[in-house]
Coordinates of C-alpha atoms and ligand atoms in Angstrom, one line a residue:
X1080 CA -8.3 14.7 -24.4
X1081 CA -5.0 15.9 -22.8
X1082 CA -3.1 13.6 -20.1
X1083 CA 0.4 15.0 -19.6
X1084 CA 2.3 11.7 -18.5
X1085 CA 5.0 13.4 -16.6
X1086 CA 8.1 11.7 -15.8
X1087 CA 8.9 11.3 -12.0
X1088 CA 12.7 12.4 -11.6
X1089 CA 11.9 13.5 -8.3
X1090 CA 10.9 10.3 -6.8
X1091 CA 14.2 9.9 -4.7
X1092 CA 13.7 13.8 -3.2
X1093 CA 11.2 15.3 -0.6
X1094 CA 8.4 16.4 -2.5
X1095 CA 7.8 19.0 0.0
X1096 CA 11.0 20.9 -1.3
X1097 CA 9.1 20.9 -5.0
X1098 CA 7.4 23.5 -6.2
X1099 CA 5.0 21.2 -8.1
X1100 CA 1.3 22.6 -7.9
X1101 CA -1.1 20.8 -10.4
X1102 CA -3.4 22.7 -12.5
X1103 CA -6.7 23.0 -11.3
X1104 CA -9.3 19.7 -11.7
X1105 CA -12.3 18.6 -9.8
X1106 CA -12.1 15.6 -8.0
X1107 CA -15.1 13.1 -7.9
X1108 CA -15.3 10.8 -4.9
X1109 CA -17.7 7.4 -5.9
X1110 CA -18.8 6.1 -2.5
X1111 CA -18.3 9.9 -0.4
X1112 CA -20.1 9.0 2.7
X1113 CA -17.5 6.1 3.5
X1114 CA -14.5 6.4 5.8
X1115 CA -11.8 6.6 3.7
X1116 CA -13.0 10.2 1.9
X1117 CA -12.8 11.5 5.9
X1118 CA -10.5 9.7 7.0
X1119 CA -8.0 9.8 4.8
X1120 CA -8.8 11.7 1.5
X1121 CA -9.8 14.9 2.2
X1122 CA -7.6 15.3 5.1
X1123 CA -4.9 15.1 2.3
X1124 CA -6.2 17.4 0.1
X1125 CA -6.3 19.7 3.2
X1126 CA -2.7 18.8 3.5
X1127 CA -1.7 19.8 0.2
X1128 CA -4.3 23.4 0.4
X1129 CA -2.2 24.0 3.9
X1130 CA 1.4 23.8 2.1
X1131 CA -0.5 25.6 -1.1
X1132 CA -0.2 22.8 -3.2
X1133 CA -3.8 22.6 -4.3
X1134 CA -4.6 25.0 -7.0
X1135 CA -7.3 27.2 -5.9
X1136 CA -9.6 26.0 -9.2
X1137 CA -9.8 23.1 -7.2
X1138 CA -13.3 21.3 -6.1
X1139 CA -14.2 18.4 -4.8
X1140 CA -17.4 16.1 -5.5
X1141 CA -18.6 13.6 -3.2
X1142 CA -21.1 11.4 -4.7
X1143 CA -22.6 8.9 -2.8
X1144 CA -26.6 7.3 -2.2
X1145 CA -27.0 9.0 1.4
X1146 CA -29.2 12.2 1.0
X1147 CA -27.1 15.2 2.4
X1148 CA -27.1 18.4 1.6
X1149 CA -23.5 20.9 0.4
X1150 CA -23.3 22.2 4.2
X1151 CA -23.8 18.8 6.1
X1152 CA -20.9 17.1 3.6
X1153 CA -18.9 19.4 4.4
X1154 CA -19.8 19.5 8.3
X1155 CA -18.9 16.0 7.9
X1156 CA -15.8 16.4 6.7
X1157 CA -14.8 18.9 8.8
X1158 CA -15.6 16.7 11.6
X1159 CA -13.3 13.8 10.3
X1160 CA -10.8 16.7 9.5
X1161 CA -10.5 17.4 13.5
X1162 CA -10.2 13.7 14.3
X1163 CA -7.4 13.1 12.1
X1164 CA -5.3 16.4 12.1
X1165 CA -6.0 17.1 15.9
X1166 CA -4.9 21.0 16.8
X1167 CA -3.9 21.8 12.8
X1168 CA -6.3 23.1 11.3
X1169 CA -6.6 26.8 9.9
X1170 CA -9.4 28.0 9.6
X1171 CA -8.4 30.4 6.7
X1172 CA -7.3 27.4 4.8
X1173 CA -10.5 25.6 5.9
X1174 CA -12.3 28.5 5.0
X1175 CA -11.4 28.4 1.3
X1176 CA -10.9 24.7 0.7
X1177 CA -14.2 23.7 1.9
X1178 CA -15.7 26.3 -0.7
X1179 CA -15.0 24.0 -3.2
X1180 CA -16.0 21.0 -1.5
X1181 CA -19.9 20.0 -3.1
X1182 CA -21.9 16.5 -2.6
X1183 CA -24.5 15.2 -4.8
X1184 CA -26.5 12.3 -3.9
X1185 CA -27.4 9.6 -6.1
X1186 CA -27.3 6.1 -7.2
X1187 CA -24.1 5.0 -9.1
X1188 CA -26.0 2.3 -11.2
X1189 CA -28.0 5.2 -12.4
X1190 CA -27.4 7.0 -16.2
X1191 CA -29.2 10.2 -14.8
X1192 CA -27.0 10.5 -12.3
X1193 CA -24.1 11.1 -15.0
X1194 CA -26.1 13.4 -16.5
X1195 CA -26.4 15.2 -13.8
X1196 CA -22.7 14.9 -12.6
X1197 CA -21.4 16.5 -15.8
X1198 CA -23.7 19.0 -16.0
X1199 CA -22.5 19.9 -12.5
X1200 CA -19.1 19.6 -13.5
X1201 CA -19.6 22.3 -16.1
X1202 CA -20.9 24.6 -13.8
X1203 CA -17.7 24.2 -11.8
X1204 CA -16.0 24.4 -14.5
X1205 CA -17.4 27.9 -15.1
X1206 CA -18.0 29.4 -11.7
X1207 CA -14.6 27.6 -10.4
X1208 CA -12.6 27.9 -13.2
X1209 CA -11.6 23.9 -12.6
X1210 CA -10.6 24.1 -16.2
X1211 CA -12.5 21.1 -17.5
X1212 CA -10.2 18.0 -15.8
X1213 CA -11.6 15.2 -14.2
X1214 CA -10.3 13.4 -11.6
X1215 CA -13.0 9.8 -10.6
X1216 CA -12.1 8.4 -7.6
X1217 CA -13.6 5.0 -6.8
X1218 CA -13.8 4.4 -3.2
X1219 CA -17.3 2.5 -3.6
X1220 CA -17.6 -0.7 -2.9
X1221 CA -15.6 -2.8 -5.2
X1222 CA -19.0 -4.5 -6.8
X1223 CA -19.8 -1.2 -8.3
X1224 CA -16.2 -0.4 -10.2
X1225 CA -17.4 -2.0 -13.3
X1226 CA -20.7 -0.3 -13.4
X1227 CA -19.6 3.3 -12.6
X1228 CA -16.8 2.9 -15.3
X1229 CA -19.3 1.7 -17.6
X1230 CA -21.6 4.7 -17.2
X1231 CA -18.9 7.4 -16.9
X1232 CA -17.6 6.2 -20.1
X1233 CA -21.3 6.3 -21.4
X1234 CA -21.5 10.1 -20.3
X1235 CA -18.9 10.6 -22.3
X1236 CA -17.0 11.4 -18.7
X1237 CA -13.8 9.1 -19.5
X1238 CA -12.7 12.6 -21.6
X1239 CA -11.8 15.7 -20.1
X1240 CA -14.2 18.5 -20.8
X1241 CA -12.7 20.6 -23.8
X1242 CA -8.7 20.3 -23.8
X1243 CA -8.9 19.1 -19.9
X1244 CA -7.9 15.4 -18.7
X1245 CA -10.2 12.8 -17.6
X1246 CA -8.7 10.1 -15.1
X1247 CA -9.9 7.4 -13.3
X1248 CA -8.5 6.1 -9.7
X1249 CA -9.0 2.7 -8.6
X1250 CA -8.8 2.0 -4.9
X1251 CA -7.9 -1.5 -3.8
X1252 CA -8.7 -4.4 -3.6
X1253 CA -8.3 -4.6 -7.3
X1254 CA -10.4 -7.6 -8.2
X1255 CA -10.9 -10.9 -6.0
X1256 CA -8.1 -13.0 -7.6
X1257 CA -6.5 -13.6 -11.0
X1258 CA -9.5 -13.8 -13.5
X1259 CA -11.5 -11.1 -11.7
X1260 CA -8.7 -8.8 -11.8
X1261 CA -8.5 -9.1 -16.0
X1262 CA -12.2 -8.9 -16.3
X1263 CA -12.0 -5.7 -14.3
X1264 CA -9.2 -4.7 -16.4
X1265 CA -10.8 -5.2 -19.4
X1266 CA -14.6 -3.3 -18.4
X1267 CA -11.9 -0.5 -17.4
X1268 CA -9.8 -0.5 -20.6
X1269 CA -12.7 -0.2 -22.9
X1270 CA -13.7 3.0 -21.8
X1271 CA -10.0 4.3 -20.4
X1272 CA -6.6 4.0 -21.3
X1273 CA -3.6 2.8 -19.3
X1274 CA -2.3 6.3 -19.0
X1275 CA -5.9 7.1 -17.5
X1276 CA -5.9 4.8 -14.6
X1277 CA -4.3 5.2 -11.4
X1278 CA -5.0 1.6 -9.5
X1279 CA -4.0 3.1 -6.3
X1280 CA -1.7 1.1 -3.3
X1281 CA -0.9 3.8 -0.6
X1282 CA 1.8 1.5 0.9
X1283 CA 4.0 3.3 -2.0
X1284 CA 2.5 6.7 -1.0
X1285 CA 4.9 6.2 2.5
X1286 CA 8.1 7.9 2.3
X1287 CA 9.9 4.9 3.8
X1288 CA 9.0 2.7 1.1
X1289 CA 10.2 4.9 -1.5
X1290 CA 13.5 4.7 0.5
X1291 CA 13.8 0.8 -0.3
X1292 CA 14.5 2.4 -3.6
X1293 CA 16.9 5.2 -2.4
X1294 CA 18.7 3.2 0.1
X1295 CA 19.5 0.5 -2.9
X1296 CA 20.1 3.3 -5.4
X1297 CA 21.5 6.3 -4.4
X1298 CA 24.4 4.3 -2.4
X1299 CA 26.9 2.0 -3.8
X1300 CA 28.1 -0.1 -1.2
X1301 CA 24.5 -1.9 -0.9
X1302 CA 23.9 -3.0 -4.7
X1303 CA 27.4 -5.2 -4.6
X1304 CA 26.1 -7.3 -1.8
X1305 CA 22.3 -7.2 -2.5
X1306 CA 22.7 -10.8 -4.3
X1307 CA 22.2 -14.6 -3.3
X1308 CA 26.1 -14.4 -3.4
X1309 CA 25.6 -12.6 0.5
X1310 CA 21.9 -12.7 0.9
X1311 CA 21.2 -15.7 3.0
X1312 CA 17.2 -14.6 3.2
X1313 CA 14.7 -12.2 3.1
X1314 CA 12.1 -11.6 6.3
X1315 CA 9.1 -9.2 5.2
X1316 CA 6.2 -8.2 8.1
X1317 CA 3.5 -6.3 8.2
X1318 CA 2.2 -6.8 11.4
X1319 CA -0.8 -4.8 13.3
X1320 CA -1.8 -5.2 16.6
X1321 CA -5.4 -4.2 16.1
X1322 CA -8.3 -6.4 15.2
X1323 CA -10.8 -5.8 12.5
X1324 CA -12.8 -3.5 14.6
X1325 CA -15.9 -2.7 12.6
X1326 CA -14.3 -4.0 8.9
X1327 CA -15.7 -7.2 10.0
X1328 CA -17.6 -8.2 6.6
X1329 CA -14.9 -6.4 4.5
X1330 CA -12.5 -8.4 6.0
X1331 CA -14.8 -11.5 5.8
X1332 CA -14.7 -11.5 2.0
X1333 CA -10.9 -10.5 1.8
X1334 CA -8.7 -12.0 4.6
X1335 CA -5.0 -11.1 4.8
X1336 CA -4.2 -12.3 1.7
X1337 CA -6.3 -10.4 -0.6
X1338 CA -6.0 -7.1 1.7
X1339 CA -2.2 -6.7 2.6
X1340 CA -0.1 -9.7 0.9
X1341 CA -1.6 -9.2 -2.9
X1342 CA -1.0 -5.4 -2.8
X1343 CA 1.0 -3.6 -0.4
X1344 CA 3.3 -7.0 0.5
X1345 CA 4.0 -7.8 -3.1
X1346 CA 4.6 -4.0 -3.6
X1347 CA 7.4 -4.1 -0.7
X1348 CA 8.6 -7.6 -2.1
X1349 CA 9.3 -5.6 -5.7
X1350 CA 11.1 -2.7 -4.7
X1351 CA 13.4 -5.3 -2.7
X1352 CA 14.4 -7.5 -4.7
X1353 CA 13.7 -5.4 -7.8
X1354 CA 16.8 -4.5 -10.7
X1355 CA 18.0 -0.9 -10.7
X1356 CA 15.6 1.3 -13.2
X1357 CA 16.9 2.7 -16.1
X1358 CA 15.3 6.0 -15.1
X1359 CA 12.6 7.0 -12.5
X1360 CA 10.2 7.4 -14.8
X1361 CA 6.4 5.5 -14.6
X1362 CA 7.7 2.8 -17.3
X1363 CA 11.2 2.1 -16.2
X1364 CA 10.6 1.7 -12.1
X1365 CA 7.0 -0.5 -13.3
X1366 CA 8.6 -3.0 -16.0
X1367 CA 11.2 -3.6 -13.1
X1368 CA 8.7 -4.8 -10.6
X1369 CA 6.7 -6.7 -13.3
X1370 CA 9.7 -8.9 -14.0
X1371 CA 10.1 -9.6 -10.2
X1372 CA 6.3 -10.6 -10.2
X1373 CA 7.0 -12.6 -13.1
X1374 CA 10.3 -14.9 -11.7
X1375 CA 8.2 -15.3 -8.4
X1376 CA 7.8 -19.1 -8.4
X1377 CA 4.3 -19.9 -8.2
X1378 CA 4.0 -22.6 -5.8
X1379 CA 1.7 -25.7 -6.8
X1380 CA -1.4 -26.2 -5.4
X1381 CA -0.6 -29.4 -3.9
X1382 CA 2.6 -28.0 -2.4
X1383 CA 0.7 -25.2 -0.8
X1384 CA 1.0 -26.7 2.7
X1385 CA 4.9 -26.5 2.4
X1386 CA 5.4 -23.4 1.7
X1387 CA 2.1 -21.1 3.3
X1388 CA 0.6 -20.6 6.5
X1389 CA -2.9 -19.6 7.6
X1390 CA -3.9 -18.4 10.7
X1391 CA -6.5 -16.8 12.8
X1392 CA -6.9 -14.9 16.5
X1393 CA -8.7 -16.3 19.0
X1394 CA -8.8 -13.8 22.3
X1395 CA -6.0 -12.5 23.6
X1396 CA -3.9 -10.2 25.7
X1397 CA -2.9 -7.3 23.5
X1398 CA -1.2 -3.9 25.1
X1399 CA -2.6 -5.1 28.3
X1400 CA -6.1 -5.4 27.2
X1401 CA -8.3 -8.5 27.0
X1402 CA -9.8 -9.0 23.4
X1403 CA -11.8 -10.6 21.7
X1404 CA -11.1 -13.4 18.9
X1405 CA -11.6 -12.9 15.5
X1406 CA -14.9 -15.2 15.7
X1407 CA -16.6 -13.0 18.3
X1408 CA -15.6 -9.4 16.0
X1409 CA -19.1 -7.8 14.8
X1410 CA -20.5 -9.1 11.5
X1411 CA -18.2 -12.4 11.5
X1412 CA -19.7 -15.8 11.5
X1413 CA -19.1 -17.7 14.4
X1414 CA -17.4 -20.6 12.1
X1415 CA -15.4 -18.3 9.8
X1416 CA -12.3 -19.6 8.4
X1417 CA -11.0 -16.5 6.9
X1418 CA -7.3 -16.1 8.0
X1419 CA -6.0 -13.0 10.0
X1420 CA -2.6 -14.1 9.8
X1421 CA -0.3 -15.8 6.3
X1422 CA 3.2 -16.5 6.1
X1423 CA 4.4 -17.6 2.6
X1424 CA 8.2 -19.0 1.8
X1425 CA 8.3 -17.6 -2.1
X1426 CA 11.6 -17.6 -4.3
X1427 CA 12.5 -14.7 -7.1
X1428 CA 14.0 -17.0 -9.9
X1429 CA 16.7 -15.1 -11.6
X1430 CA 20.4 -14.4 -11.8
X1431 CA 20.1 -12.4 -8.4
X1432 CA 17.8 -14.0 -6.1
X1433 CA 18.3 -18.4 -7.0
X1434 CA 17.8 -20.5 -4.1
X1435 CA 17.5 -17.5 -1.6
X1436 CA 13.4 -17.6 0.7
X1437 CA 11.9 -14.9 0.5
X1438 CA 9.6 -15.2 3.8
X1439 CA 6.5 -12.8 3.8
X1440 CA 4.2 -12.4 6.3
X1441 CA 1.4 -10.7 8.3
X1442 CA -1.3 -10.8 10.2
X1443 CA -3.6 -8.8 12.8
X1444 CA -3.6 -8.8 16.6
X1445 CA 0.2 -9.4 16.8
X1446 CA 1.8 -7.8 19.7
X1447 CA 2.7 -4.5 18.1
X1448 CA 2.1 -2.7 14.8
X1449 CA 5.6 -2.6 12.8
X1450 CA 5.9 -2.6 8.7
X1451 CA 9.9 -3.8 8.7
X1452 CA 12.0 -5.4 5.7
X1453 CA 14.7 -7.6 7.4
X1454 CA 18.0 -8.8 4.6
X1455 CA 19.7 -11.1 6.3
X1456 CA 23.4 -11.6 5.3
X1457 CA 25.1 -14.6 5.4
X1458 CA 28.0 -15.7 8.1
X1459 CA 31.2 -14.7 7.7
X1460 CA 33.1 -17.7 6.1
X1461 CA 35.0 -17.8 9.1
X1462 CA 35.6 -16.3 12.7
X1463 CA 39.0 -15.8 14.0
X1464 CA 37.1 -15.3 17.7
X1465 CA 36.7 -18.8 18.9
X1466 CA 33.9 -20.4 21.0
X1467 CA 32.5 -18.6 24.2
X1468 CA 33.9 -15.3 22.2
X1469 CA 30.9 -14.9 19.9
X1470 CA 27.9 -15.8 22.0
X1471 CA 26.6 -12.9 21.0
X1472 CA 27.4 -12.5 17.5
X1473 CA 24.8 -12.8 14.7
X1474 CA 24.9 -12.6 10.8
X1475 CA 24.8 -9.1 9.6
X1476 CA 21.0 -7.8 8.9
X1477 CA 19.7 -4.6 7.5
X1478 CA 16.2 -3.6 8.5
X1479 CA 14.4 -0.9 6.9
X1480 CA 12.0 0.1 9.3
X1481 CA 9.0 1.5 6.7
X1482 CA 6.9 2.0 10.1
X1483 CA 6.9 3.2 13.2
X1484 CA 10.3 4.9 14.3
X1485 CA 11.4 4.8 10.4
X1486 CA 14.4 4.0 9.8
X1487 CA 17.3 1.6 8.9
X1488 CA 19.5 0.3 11.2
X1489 CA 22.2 -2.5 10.0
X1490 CA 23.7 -5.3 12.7
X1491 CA 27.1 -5.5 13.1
X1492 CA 29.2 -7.4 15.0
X1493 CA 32.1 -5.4 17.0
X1494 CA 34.4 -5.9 20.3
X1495 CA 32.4 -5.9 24.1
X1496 CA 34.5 -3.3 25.6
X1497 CA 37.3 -5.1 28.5
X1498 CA 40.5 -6.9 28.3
X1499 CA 39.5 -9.8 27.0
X1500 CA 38.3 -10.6 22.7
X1501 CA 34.1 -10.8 23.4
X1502 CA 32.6 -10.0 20.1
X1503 CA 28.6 -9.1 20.3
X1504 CA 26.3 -7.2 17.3
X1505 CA 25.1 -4.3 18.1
X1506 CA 23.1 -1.9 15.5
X1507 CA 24.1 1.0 13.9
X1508 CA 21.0 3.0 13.6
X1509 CA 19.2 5.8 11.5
X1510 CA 16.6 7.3 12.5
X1511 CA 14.6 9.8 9.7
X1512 CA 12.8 11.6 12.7
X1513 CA 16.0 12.9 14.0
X1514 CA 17.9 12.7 10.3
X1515 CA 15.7 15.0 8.8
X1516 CA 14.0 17.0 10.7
X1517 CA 11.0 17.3 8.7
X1518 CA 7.5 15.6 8.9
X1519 CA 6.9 13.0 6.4
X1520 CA 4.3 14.2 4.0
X1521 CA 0.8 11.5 4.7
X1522 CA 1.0 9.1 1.9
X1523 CA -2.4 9.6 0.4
X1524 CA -0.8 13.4 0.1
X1525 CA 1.8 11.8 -1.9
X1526 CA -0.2 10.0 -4.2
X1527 CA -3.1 12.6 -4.5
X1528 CA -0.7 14.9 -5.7
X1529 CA 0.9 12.5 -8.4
X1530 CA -2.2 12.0 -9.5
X1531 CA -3.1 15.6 -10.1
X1532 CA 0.6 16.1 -11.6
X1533 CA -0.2 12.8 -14.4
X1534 CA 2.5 10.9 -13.0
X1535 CA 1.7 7.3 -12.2
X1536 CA 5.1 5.8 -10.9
X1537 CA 3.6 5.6 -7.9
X1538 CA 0.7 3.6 -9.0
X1539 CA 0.2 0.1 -10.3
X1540 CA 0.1 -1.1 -13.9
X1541 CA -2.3 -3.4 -15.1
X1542 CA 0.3 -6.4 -15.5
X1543 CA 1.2 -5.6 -11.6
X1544 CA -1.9 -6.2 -10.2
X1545 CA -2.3 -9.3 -12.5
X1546 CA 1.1 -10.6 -11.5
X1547 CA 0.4 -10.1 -8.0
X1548 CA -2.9 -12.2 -8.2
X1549 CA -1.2 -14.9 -10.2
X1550 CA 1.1 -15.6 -7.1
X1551 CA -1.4 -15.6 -4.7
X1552 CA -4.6 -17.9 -6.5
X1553 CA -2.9 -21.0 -5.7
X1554 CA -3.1 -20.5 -2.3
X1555 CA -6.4 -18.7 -1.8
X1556 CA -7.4 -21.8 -4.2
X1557 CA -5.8 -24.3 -1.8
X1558 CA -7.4 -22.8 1.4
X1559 CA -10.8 -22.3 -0.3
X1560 CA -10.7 -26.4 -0.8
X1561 CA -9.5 -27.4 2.2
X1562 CA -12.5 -25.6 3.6
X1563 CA -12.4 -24.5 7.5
X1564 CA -9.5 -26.3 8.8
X1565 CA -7.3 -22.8 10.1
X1566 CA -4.6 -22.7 12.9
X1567 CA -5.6 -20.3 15.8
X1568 CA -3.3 -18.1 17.5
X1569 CA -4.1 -16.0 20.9
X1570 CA -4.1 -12.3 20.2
X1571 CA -0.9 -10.5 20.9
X1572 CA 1.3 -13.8 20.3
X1573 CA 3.3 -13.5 17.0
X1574 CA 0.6 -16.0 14.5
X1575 CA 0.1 -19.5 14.7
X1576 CA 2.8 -22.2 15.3
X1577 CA 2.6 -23.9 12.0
X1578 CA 4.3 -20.5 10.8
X1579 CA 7.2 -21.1 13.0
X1580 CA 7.8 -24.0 11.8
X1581 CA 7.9 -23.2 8.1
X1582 CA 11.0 -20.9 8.8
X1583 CA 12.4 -23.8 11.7
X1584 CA 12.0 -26.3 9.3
X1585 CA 15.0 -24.7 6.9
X1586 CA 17.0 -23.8 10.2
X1587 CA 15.7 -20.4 10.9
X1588 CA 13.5 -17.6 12.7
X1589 CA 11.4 -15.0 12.5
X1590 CA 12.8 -12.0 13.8
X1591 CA 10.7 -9.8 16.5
X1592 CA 10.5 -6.6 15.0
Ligands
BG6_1912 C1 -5.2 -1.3 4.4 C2 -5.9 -2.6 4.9 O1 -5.0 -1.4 3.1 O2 -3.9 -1.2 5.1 C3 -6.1 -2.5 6.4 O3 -7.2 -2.7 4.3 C4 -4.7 -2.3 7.1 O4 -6.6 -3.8 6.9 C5 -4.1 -1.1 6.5 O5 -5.0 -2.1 8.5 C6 -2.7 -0.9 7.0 O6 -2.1 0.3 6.6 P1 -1.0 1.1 7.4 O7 -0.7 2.3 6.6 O8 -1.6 1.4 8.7 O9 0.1 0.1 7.5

């Protein structure tokens, strides 16, 4: 088995500029017929076969229970294609990518359906040249990871074929809390090895939130400041203004917590507060964000209530719309307490970060849908510009936008134009749209292409994923006691009162991104 564990010196440039194609491989999609392989999969493998970054050994194969035939997966697809790339599609690069686009139907539990997968790997391997590397991609649901792994490594399918690769990728959510995540761990680490698995996040797919690391790294005036010597806090959000809309049991059994805070939250959190890498390399950039996970104070169970907020939308008014409350959605129970909204206060104990909040929080059905990263400076120690002078005037904040109108735009106080000495902050503001010119690559197009390249900076380790649950089980402990008890906050209003409060209570507010 060969797995070429690239290092990823390119992380800080536009991969679009790179001439990096991967060699060719055949993809298998576990769980084909759901939405994410239309939605967001394949038209990212389009992507990359539009900008000739797919080898042209390449072929994809869904796998899935629902009988279809080659033709109507790919009739599928196409149609999925058309919804989410509106007006840009070639049909020439259709043409040819959906040649190597195959399903096969059949049940993931089954041994005979491994059988038959390799054998129809080999074929492709001979009629498509795809060179004997595997790429599994499980996008089942969750309850099935350990099983397919299990059987795949019984088909002797955890090696590549000959002198190919064999590599598994893992979407979220990884596990359901701390002991969960090992045991999955473990079924997965007796069949593959770390370098293998690809536990996927696509928050670090997005091009802004590989800038966290750019904007703290490639420039030197920020690293000086970036300290609890000038930090006075830290405001996370990742706030949605849609509902669940048909995810209604998924989100059921996951709630904010488990599907934005544990991953793509913790992920942000990391790459903030985060030590400079050695090197951008897979190792060096992960055993950075490990140690943050590991100086995040876990917050007793009793002290839960001081330090984390739950809430969950009741109907609303949202982009002029009336909607309905999280209780009324399709396929939730009329008395659910699973939260739509949390707000945690958590510290990083080290050198950098003592004594300064870190406030994280997010929810759905807020009035707009913005990912933003708010550092709030401290005051100046003192202002010259007495009184009525400074009405305006607010600490210094950078805010990296990560979503929409990306950008970063820093706070600044400076003189109101007119005779007399009216200081006000206004923002000085970048804007990548403008900045660059160029279209952000998708970030599944990212990380699909990482994966095909063997380079898993991008992707979470094992100890990650653990860390990140180790943070969070308190709480999801706490809540799970205190039973149904949850605030309620109209749709469209920024999340329940109680999570005001947690940030009033030290003498702040939540900013409205
Ligand atoms: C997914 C969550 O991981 O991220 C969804 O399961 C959420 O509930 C989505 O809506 C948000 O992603 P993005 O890229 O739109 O911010």
């Amino acid at each position: 088995m060969a797995d070429t564990q690239t290092t990823a010196e390119n992380v800080l440039r536009d991969p679009s500029r790179l001439p990096r194609v991967p060699e060719p491989a055949a993809m298998v999609i576990f769980g084909a017929s759901g939405d994410l392989t239309s939605r967001k999969l394949v038209p990212a493998l389009y992507d990359l076969a539009a900008s000739r970054r797919l080898p042209m050994e390449f072929a994809v194969v869904g796998l899935s229970r629902t009988e279809l035939g080659h033709e109507e997966f790919r009739a599928r697809l196409r149609e999925g294609l058309e919804e989410n790339r509106p007006g840009r599609i070639s049909e020439d690069v259709w043409e040819s990518f959906s040649r190597g686009i195959f399903y096969l139907a059949g049940d993931s539990k089954d041994p005979e359906t491994y059988t038959e997968l390799r054998e129809f790997l080999q074929k492709l391997d001979t009629q498509r040249g795809t060179g004997g590397n595997r790429i599994f991609y499980l996008s089942s649901s969750p309850s099935l990871f350990p099983a397919i792994v299990e059987r795949l490594g019984e088909a002797g399918l955890n090696e590549g074929e000959g002198v190919g690769y064999s590599r598994l990728v893992v979407e979220k959510p990884f596990g359901r809390d701390l002991e969960s995540a090992r045991e999955l761990n473990g079924d997965i680490k007796r069949y593959f090895r770390e370098r293998q698995i690809y536990r996927i996040d696509h928050y670090l797919g997005k091009e802004t939130v590989q800038n966290i690391l750019a904007l703290r790294f490639s420039n030197g005036i920020f690293e000086p400041v970036w300290n609890q010597n000038y930090v006075d806090h830290v405001q996370i959000t990742v706030a949605e203004s849609d509902g669940v809309g048909d995810r209604g049991a998924f989100y059921e059994e996951a709630g904010t917590l488990r599907d934005i805070l544990q991953n793509h939250m913790m992920q942000v959190l990391c790459l903030t507060a985060m030590e400079p890498p050695v090197a951008f390399d897979a190792d060096s950039v992960r055993e950075e964000k490990v140690k943050v996970l590991k100086a995040v104070r876990r917050i007793p169970e009793a002290e839960v209530d001081g330090s984390a907020v739950r809430g969950q939308y009741g109907e609303g008014w949202v982009w002029g719309g009336k909607v309905p409350g999280y209780r009324q959605e399709a396929a939730v129970s009329a008395e659910s307490s699973t939260e739509t909204y949390a707000a945690l206060k958590l510290f990083v104990d080290n050198w950098r970060w003592a004594g300064v909040p870190f406030y994280v929080r997010s929810g759905k059905r807020l009035p707009k849908k913005a990912t933003e990263i708010a550092i709030q400076f401290k005051k100046t120690p003192h202002t010259p510009f007495a009184g009525a002078e400074t009405r305006g005037l607010e600490p210094n904040t950078l805010v990296i936008r990560v979503q929409p109108e990306e950008g970063v735009s820093l706070k600044i106080g400076a003189k109101v134009p007119g005779a007399g000495f009216e200081v006000s902050s206004v923002n000085m503001d970048l804007l990548y749209g403008t900045a660059f010119l160029e279209e952000a690559p998708d970030a599944y197009q990212r990380l699909l292409l990482d994966l095909m390249l063997g380079d898993p900076t991008l992707f979470i380790r094992s100890d990650e994923a653990e860390g990140a649950w180790s943070i969070l089980d308190p709480v999801m402990r706490s809540w799970s006691e205190n039973g149904g008890e949850i605030a309620t906050y109209p749709a469209g209003d920024w999340g329940p009162q109680e999570a005001d409060e947690l940030l009033a209570d030290d003498g702040r507010e939540w900013r409205r991104p």
